[in-house]
Amino acid sequence: MIYEFKKWWGYHSIQFLILFIFLCPLVVSLIFINGAESYELERGEVETRTGIDALRNTNYREKSKEEYLSIEKIRKPLLYLKENWGDEDTYKTMEAKFPEYYHILYEAYESPINGKEHNIKNAKAENFYEEVNARRKERMGIEQSRELEIDDLSWLDKVEERIQDPFVIGETTSWVVLIKSLYLSLTCLIFLLLLIGNFIFALDREQNMEEILYVKGGKGQHVKRKKINTYLLISTLALIYDSLVCIFIIKIIGGKLPNVSIQVIPQFLISPYMMRSWTMLIYYLLMALMGVGSILIMNSIISNGLRNSVISALISISVLCICLYLKNKTYTGIGLQQLVLILPSSSIDILRILSIVSFVDLFGLKVSLFGLAIVINMGIAVVGYFSYFKVNCSNLYS
């Protein structure tokens, strides 16, 4: 593997791409940290803080110890929200007064998903978790694009039994910055690794070296195995480096990243999965590793089959761009959206999959998109890896 890496390092294009891999998480993290905002009451007026000051200010105001979102703690911020609902600056004031509760209450009591008018005046703290469950049913109906049936409601009942309330609350601004940083930096990482892969796997064919490298007796397959294993190892180390840099930068500037329930992170209040934020991060990175590995293995097969690295790069990047484009489109249809979300191209957006409430009816079983995505990514990675060697052998002895 060391020999393979030294051979690749001799090309200036590889050196530049690896340099970009080192710089990408640094730049991306600083961009999102600089865009962070928080609000604080100063002499009765709301003051806006941005960048590092915003992150440190939020961390300073919010408690570091583990707390639970009990009904008693909801009463005061909910009363303030009801009294000031509709005011232009209510959201900013809510964050300044109640930094741990403001976005949770807004997600629970803002206008419902179906757009109907919500009567916030009738909201009660005692009904908070019932309201969350009702919104989960509402979201599922929209995601399934049909009226909920008995099986659907039964599946949701099991979800509600798994989700233990009250939720664990804490500072989430750091988590929002980290989520955004990881998503963009990992997206850039995939494109950079695709370019590296297209270069190294098409290089031998461009230089007409197959006859020399892929000789009889299995040596050619051994050379191929070293190349793909070295490529996957470098990609894994790059992903780990990318993730650790994003986490360390946030921690260094004062971010806490407490181990809260994922439901208290913005946009995840009605998530059907009961897990803490650090557990979610582990799932996220493992899913990203499987997805990125699947993409790179398929890219290696394409690059190995073509003599031109430019053409193979255009094909691989075009397919990835189409999948990423369709993932964020609502007019593609429910079935196509679910299909795109479980493909390897969506692995770096696993947080979106965790916020999906609907399931897939697979051979009579109710399977969540999250579980199905894990199986699909693992399957593509394993099948693609062994198919890569099979294709090589057929080329070798043809």
Short mmCIF file of C-alpha atoms in Angstrom, two decimals:
data_model
loop_
_atom_site.label_atom_id
_atom_site.label_comp_id
_atom_site.label_asym_id
_atom_site.label_seq_id
_atom_site.Cartn_x
_atom_site.Cartn_y
_atom_site.Cartn_z
CA MET A 1 0.00 0.00 0.00
CA ILE A 2 2.86 2.38 0.81
CA TYR A 3 4.33 1.70 -2.62
CA GLU A 4 1.02 2.46 -4.33
CA PHE A 5 0.60 5.72 -2.43
CA LYS A 6 4.16 6.85 -3.23
CA LYS A 7 3.53 6.12 -6.90
CA TRP A 8 0.34 8.23 -6.88
CA TRP A 9 1.96 11.01 -4.87
CA GLY A 10 4.38 11.58 -7.72
CA TYR A 11 1.62 13.23 -9.79
CA HIS A 12 0.99 16.94 -9.18
CA SER A 13 -2.77 16.53 -9.74
CA ILE A 14 -2.96 14.02 -6.87
CA GLN A 15 -0.96 16.37 -4.64
CA PHE A 16 -3.33 19.27 -5.32
CA LEU A 17 -6.43 17.15 -4.70
CA ILE A 18 -5.06 15.82 -1.38
CA LEU A 19 -4.19 19.40 -0.38
CA PHE A 20 -7.81 20.39 -1.02
CA ILE A 21 -8.95 17.45 1.13
CA PHE A 22 -6.86 18.80 4.02
CA LEU A 23 -8.13 22.37 3.62
CA CYS A 24 -11.80 21.68 2.89
CA PRO A 25 -13.08 20.91 6.44
CA LEU A 26 -11.15 23.87 7.84
CA VAL A 27 -12.66 26.33 5.38
CA VAL A 28 -16.18 24.89 5.54
CA SER A 29 -16.27 24.85 9.36
CA LEU A 30 -15.12 28.45 9.58
CA ILE A 31 -17.74 29.51 7.01
CA PHE A 32 -20.62 28.05 9.01
CA ILE A 33 -19.20 29.25 12.32
CA ASN A 34 -18.97 32.75 10.86
CA GLY A 35 -22.62 32.51 9.77
CA ALA A 36 -23.92 31.49 13.20
CA GLU A 37 -26.27 33.92 14.97
CA SER A 38 -27.66 34.22 18.48
CA TYR A 39 -29.71 36.81 20.32
CA GLU A 40 -29.35 38.27 23.80
CA LEU A 41 -31.33 40.76 25.84
CA GLU A 42 -29.33 43.89 26.67
CA ARG A 43 -31.17 46.55 28.66
CA GLY A 44 -34.52 45.30 27.39
CA GLU A 45 -33.47 45.19 23.74
CA VAL A 46 -32.51 42.22 21.62
CA GLU A 47 -28.87 42.26 20.58
CA THR A 48 -27.63 40.11 17.69
CA ARG A 49 -24.34 38.28 17.99
CA THR A 50 -22.64 36.58 15.06
CA GLY A 51 -19.79 34.18 14.38
CA ILE A 52 -17.67 32.89 17.26
CA ASP A 53 -19.28 35.38 19.66
CA ALA A 54 -22.70 33.90 18.83
CA LEU A 55 -21.55 30.36 19.53
CA ARG A 56 -19.77 31.24 22.76
CA ASN A 57 -22.67 33.41 23.92
CA THR A 58 -25.15 30.59 23.39
CA ASN A 59 -22.92 28.11 25.21
CA TYR A 60 -22.45 30.52 28.11
CA ARG A 61 -26.17 31.13 28.57
CA GLU A 62 -27.34 27.55 28.29
CA LYS A 63 -26.73 25.08 31.10
CA SER A 64 -23.98 22.52 30.64
CA LYS A 65 -25.53 19.85 32.83
CA GLU A 66 -28.00 17.30 31.50
CA GLU A 67 -31.63 18.36 31.88
CA TYR A 68 -34.98 16.98 30.77
CA LEU A 69 -37.73 18.74 28.91
CA SER A 70 -40.39 18.39 31.58
CA ILE A 71 -43.88 19.84 31.46
CA GLU A 72 -43.01 22.32 34.21
CA LYS A 73 -40.12 23.74 32.22
CA ILE A 74 -42.32 24.18 29.16
CA ARG A 75 -44.97 26.26 30.94
CA LYS A 76 -43.17 29.60 31.18
CA PRO A 77 -41.70 29.77 27.65
CA LEU A 78 -44.97 28.49 26.16
CA LEU A 79 -46.94 31.17 28.01
CA TYR A 80 -44.60 33.84 26.66
CA LEU A 81 -44.95 32.42 23.14
CA LYS A 82 -48.76 32.48 23.37
CA GLU A 83 -48.82 36.06 24.63
CA ASN A 84 -46.47 37.30 21.90
CA TRP A 85 -47.45 35.05 19.00
CA GLY A 86 -47.44 36.94 15.71
CA ASP A 87 -45.04 39.69 16.79
CA GLU A 88 -42.19 40.25 14.37
CA ASP A 89 -39.40 39.89 16.93
CA THR A 90 -40.94 37.09 19.01
CA TYR A 91 -38.56 34.46 17.65
CA LYS A 92 -35.47 36.52 18.51
CA THR A 93 -36.82 37.43 21.93
CA MET A 94 -37.73 33.81 22.62
CA GLU A 95 -34.17 32.72 21.84
CA ALA A 96 -32.77 35.45 24.07
CA LYS A 97 -35.06 34.59 26.98
CA PHE A 98 -35.34 30.82 26.57
CA PRO A 99 -32.38 29.56 24.49
CA GLU A 100 -33.04 25.90 25.32
CA TYR A 101 -36.73 25.89 24.38
CA TYR A 102 -37.44 28.42 21.66
CA HIS A 103 -36.95 26.31 18.50
CA ILE A 104 -38.58 23.24 20.11
CA LEU A 105 -41.76 25.18 20.84
CA TYR A 106 -41.76 26.81 17.43
CA GLU A 107 -41.53 23.43 15.72
CA ALA A 108 -44.31 22.03 17.89
CA TYR A 109 -46.72 24.95 17.71
CA GLU A 110 -46.03 26.81 14.48
CA SER A 111 -48.45 26.41 11.56
CA PRO A 112 -48.93 22.68 10.96
CA ILE A 113 -47.30 20.84 8.08
CA ASN A 114 -50.51 20.78 6.04
CA GLY A 115 -50.74 24.58 6.19
CA LYS A 116 -53.94 24.80 8.28
CA GLU A 117 -54.27 27.59 10.80
CA HIS A 118 -53.02 26.59 14.24
CA ASN A 119 -54.69 28.06 17.30
CA ILE A 120 -51.68 28.71 19.53
CA LYS A 121 -53.90 30.30 22.15
CA ASN A 122 -55.31 26.88 23.06
CA ALA A 123 -51.89 25.23 23.44
CA LYS A 124 -51.18 23.69 26.84
CA ALA A 125 -47.88 22.52 28.27
CA GLU A 126 -49.52 19.28 29.40
CA ASN A 127 -50.29 18.45 25.77
CA PHE A 128 -46.81 19.15 24.40
CA TYR A 129 -45.80 15.54 23.75
CA GLU A 130 -49.26 14.73 22.38
CA GLU A 131 -48.81 17.65 19.99
CA VAL A 132 -45.47 16.23 18.85
CA ASN A 133 -47.06 12.82 18.20
CA ALA A 134 -49.91 14.45 16.28
CA ARG A 135 -47.47 16.30 14.06
CA ARG A 136 -45.60 13.05 13.47
CA LYS A 137 -48.81 11.44 12.18
CA GLU A 138 -49.46 14.50 10.04
CA ARG A 139 -45.97 14.37 8.51
CA MET A 140 -46.26 10.65 7.83
CA GLY A 141 -49.52 11.16 5.95
CA ILE A 142 -47.84 13.67 3.67
CA GLU A 143 -44.74 11.55 3.16
CA GLN A 144 -46.84 8.49 2.31
CA SER A 145 -49.03 10.68 0.07
CA ARG A 146 -52.21 8.90 1.19
CA GLU A 147 -54.59 8.47 4.08
CA LEU A 148 -53.06 6.61 7.00
CA GLU A 149 -54.27 3.04 7.44
CA ILE A 150 -54.40 0.76 10.48
CA ASP A 151 -50.92 -0.64 9.75
CA ASP A 152 -49.52 2.88 9.52
CA LEU A 153 -51.00 3.92 12.85
CA SER A 154 -49.82 0.68 14.44
CA TRP A 155 -46.27 1.40 13.26
CA LEU A 156 -46.48 4.92 14.70
CA ASP A 157 -47.79 3.56 18.00
CA LYS A 158 -44.68 1.39 18.26
CA VAL A 159 -42.56 4.44 17.47
CA GLU A 160 -44.19 6.40 20.27
CA GLU A 161 -43.54 3.52 22.68
CA ARG A 162 -39.84 3.53 21.78
CA ILE A 163 -39.45 7.28 22.13
CA GLN A 164 -39.09 8.03 25.81
CA ASP A 165 -40.10 11.44 27.03
CA PRO A 166 -39.16 13.82 28.41
CA PHE A 167 -36.38 14.67 25.95
CA VAL A 168 -32.87 15.49 27.10
CA ILE A 169 -32.27 19.17 26.31
CA GLY A 170 -29.18 21.34 26.02
CA GLU A 171 -27.24 23.64 23.74
CA THR A 172 -27.86 22.77 20.07
CA THR A 173 -26.29 25.69 18.18
CA SER A 174 -22.99 23.81 18.00
CA TRP A 175 -24.76 20.75 16.66
CA VAL A 176 -26.42 22.79 13.91
CA VAL A 177 -23.04 24.20 12.85
CA LEU A 178 -21.45 20.74 12.95
CA ILE A 179 -24.24 19.14 10.91
CA LYS A 180 -23.98 21.79 8.19
CA SER A 181 -20.17 21.62 8.18
CA LEU A 182 -20.08 17.83 7.90
CA TYR A 183 -22.64 17.73 5.12
CA LEU A 184 -20.87 20.25 2.90
CA SER A 185 -17.33 19.07 3.66
CA LEU A 186 -18.23 15.41 3.03
CA THR A 187 -19.93 16.38 -0.22
CA CYS A 188 -16.75 18.11 -1.36
CA LEU A 189 -14.73 15.12 -0.14
CA ILE A 190 -16.69 12.71 -2.34
CA PHE A 191 -16.06 14.80 -5.45
CA LEU A 192 -12.34 15.10 -4.65
CA LEU A 193 -12.02 11.35 -4.06
CA LEU A 194 -13.89 10.66 -7.29
CA LEU A 195 -11.36 12.73 -9.20
CA ILE A 196 -8.47 10.92 -7.52
CA GLY A 197 -10.04 7.54 -8.27
CA ASN A 198 -10.68 8.34 -11.91
CA PHE A 199 -7.07 9.38 -12.29
CA ILE A 200 -5.39 6.38 -10.67
CA PHE A 201 -7.71 3.67 -12.05
CA ALA A 202 -7.71 4.93 -15.62
CA LEU A 203 -3.99 5.72 -15.61
CA ASP A 204 -2.77 2.24 -16.54
CA ARG A 205 -5.19 1.99 -19.43
CA GLU A 206 -4.29 5.45 -20.72
CA GLN A 207 -0.63 4.46 -20.71
CA ASN A 208 -1.40 0.99 -22.23
CA MET A 209 0.16 -0.76 -19.21
CA GLU A 210 -2.41 -3.57 -18.86
CA GLU A 211 -0.25 -6.05 -20.72
CA ILE A 212 2.63 -5.44 -18.31
CA LEU A 213 0.68 -5.20 -15.03
CA TYR A 214 -2.01 -7.81 -15.56
CA VAL A 215 0.08 -10.85 -16.41
CA LYS A 216 -1.04 -14.44 -16.04
CA GLY A 217 -0.71 -16.31 -12.79
CA GLY A 218 -2.89 -13.99 -10.71
CA LYS A 219 -0.28 -11.26 -10.26
CA GLY A 220 -2.49 -8.80 -12.09
CA GLN A 221 -5.33 -9.43 -9.65
CA HIS A 222 -2.89 -8.94 -6.76
CA VAL A 223 -1.84 -5.57 -8.20
CA LYS A 224 -5.49 -4.61 -8.60
CA ARG A 225 -6.29 -5.63 -5.04
CA LYS A 226 -3.47 -3.47 -3.65
CA LYS A 227 -4.70 -0.52 -5.69
CA ILE A 228 -8.35 -0.70 -4.59
CA ASN A 229 -7.45 -1.43 -0.95
CA THR A 230 -5.02 1.50 -0.84
CA TYR A 231 -7.65 3.75 -2.40
CA LEU A 232 -10.32 2.72 0.12
CA LEU A 233 -7.88 3.11 3.03
CA ILE A 234 -6.93 6.62 1.95
CA SER A 235 -10.62 7.48 1.52
CA THR A 236 -11.46 6.17 5.00
CA LEU A 237 -8.64 8.15 6.59
CA ALA A 238 -9.76 11.25 4.68
CA LEU A 239 -13.34 10.86 5.97
CA ILE A 240 -12.13 10.39 9.56
CA TYR A 241 -9.84 13.40 9.25
CA ASP A 242 -12.65 15.48 7.75
CA SER A 243 -15.03 14.64 10.60
CA LEU A 244 -12.49 15.13 13.40
CA VAL A 245 -11.43 18.54 12.07
CA CYS A 246 -15.05 19.76 11.99
CA ILE A 247 -15.61 18.54 15.56
CA PHE A 248 -12.33 19.88 16.97
CA ILE A 249 -12.74 23.34 15.46
CA ILE A 250 -16.15 23.72 17.10
CA LYS A 251 -14.84 22.42 20.41
CA ILE A 252 -11.78 24.69 20.31
CA ILE A 253 -13.82 27.86 19.86
CA GLY A 254 -16.06 26.94 22.79
CA GLY A 255 -18.78 24.69 21.39
CA LYS A 256 -20.09 22.13 23.89
CA LEU A 257 -21.82 19.52 21.71
CA PRO A 258 -23.78 18.07 24.66
CA ASN A 259 -25.31 14.60 24.41
CA VAL A 260 -28.93 15.69 23.89
CA SER A 261 -31.90 13.87 22.37
CA ILE A 262 -31.91 14.32 18.61
CA GLN A 263 -35.52 15.53 18.84
CA VAL A 264 -34.35 18.82 20.40
CA ILE A 265 -32.06 19.58 17.42
CA PRO A 266 -33.85 21.91 14.95
CA GLN A 267 -35.94 20.07 12.32
CA PHE A 268 -35.79 16.73 14.16
CA LEU A 269 -38.53 17.14 16.76
CA ILE A 270 -40.80 14.52 15.15
CA SER A 271 -38.01 12.06 14.26
CA PRO A 272 -39.17 8.47 14.88
CA TYR A 273 -35.79 7.37 16.25
CA MET A 274 -34.93 7.63 19.93
CA MET A 275 -31.20 8.29 20.22
CA ARG A 276 -28.79 10.85 21.63
CA SER A 277 -26.84 13.27 19.50
CA TRP A 278 -23.46 11.55 19.86
CA THR A 279 -25.02 8.19 18.97
CA MET A 280 -26.55 9.86 15.93
CA LEU A 281 -23.12 11.20 14.97
CA ILE A 282 -21.63 7.69 15.11
CA TYR A 283 -24.44 6.36 12.90
CA TYR A 284 -23.92 9.32 10.60
CA LEU A 285 -20.20 8.67 10.14
CA LEU A 286 -20.66 4.90 9.71
CA MET A 287 -23.39 5.50 7.15
CA ALA A 288 -21.25 8.05 5.35
CA LEU A 289 -18.33 5.61 5.33
CA MET A 290 -20.47 2.89 3.75
CA GLY A 291 -22.02 5.28 1.25
CA VAL A 292 -18.74 6.89 0.23
CA GLY A 293 -17.13 3.47 -0.08
CA SER A 294 -19.97 2.28 -2.33
CA ILE A 295 -19.67 5.33 -4.55
CA LEU A 296 -15.90 5.00 -4.86
CA ILE A 297 -16.03 1.27 -5.62
CA MET A 298 -18.56 1.82 -8.41
CA ASN A 299 -16.44 4.69 -9.66
CA SER A 300 -13.41 2.37 -9.70
CA ILE A 301 -15.28 -0.14 -11.86
CA ILE A 302 -16.23 2.62 -14.32
CA SER A 303 -12.70 4.03 -14.40
CA ASN A 304 -11.18 0.57 -14.87
CA GLY A 305 -13.43 -0.10 -17.85
CA LEU A 306 -12.59 3.12 -19.72
CA ARG A 307 -9.31 4.27 -21.17
CA ASN A 308 -9.97 7.96 -20.63
CA SER A 309 -9.94 9.36 -17.08
CA VAL A 310 -11.77 12.50 -18.19
CA ILE A 311 -14.70 10.58 -19.64
CA SER A 312 -14.97 8.27 -16.62
CA ALA A 313 -14.84 11.29 -14.29
CA LEU A 314 -17.62 13.03 -16.22
CA ILE A 315 -19.81 9.92 -16.05
CA SER A 316 -19.28 9.35 -12.32
CA ILE A 317 -19.70 13.00 -11.33
CA SER A 318 -22.76 13.44 -13.57
CA VAL A 319 -24.53 10.47 -11.97
CA LEU A 320 -23.70 11.76 -8.48
CA CYS A 321 -24.91 15.28 -9.32
CA ILE A 322 -28.21 13.95 -10.69
CA CYS A 323 -28.84 11.94 -7.52
CA LEU A 324 -28.01 14.91 -5.29
CA TYR A 325 -30.30 17.12 -7.38
CA LEU A 326 -33.25 14.72 -7.26
CA LYS A 327 -32.85 14.24 -3.49
CA ASN A 328 -33.95 17.81 -2.81
CA LYS A 329 -36.84 17.89 -5.29
CA THR A 330 -40.45 17.30 -4.23
CA TYR A 331 -41.95 16.93 -7.70
CA THR A 332 -40.10 13.66 -8.39
CA GLY A 333 -42.79 11.64 -6.65
CA ILE A 334 -42.90 9.86 -3.31
CA GLY A 335 -41.52 6.56 -4.61
CA LEU A 336 -38.59 8.15 -6.44
CA GLN A 337 -37.77 10.37 -3.47
CA GLN A 338 -37.60 7.34 -1.17
CA LEU A 339 -35.44 5.49 -3.69
CA VAL A 340 -32.99 8.38 -3.98
CA LEU A 341 -32.78 8.73 -0.19
CA ILE A 342 -31.60 5.15 0.31
CA LEU A 343 -28.90 5.30 -2.38
CA PRO A 344 -25.22 5.83 -1.44
CA SER A 345 -25.35 9.40 -2.76
CA SER A 346 -27.65 10.31 0.16
CA SER A 347 -25.46 8.71 2.83
CA ILE A 348 -23.87 12.03 3.77
CA ASP A 349 -27.38 13.40 4.36
CA ILE A 350 -28.28 10.67 6.84
CA LEU A 351 -29.64 13.36 9.16
CA ARG A 352 -32.43 13.97 6.69
CA ILE A 353 -33.19 10.25 6.64
CA LEU A 354 -33.44 10.35 10.43
CA SER A 355 -36.14 13.02 10.16
CA ILE A 356 -38.24 10.97 7.72
CA VAL A 357 -41.28 9.43 9.43
CA SER A 358 -42.55 7.14 6.68
CA PHE A 359 -41.54 3.53 6.05
CA VAL A 360 -41.31 1.18 3.07
CA ASP A 361 -43.51 -1.90 2.74
CA LEU A 362 -40.91 -4.52 1.77
CA PHE A 363 -42.13 -8.10 1.27
CA GLY A 364 -44.90 -7.55 3.79
CA LEU A 365 -42.59 -6.01 6.39
CA LYS A 366 -42.61 -2.41 7.56
CA VAL A 367 -39.04 -1.19 7.11
CA SER A 368 -37.87 2.32 7.97
CA LEU A 369 -35.89 4.22 5.33
CA PHE A 370 -32.99 4.46 7.77
CA GLY A 371 -32.73 0.69 8.17
CA LEU A 372 -33.24 0.08 4.46
CA ALA A 373 -30.55 2.63 3.59
CA ILE A 374 -28.03 0.80 5.80
CA VAL A 375 -28.76 -2.53 4.08
CA ILE A 376 -28.64 -1.01 0.57
CA ASN A 377 -25.33 0.77 1.19
CA MET A 378 -23.69 -2.32 2.70
CA GLY A 379 -24.97 -4.47 -0.15
CA ILE A 380 -23.69 -2.16 -2.87
CA ALA A 381 -20.30 -1.87 -1.17
CA VAL A 382 -19.82 -5.66 -0.81
CA VAL A 383 -21.19 -6.63 -4.24
CA GLY A 384 -19.30 -3.82 -5.94
CA TYR A 385 -16.01 -4.78 -4.27
CA PHE A 386 -16.11 -8.41 -5.43
CA SER A 387 -17.53 -7.47 -8.84
CA TYR A 388 -14.51 -5.26 -9.30
CA PHE A 389 -12.17 -8.27 -9.11
CA LYS A 390 -14.43 -10.43 -11.27
CA VAL A 391 -14.40 -7.85 -14.04
CA ASN A 392 -10.63 -7.66 -13.72
CA CYS A 393 -10.24 -11.43 -14.10
CA SER A 394 -12.45 -11.50 -17.19
CA ASN A 395 -10.36 -8.76 -18.75
CA LEU A 396 -7.15 -10.51 -17.74
CA TYR A 397 -7.80 -13.86 -19.38
CA SER A 398 -9.83 -12.68 -22.36
#
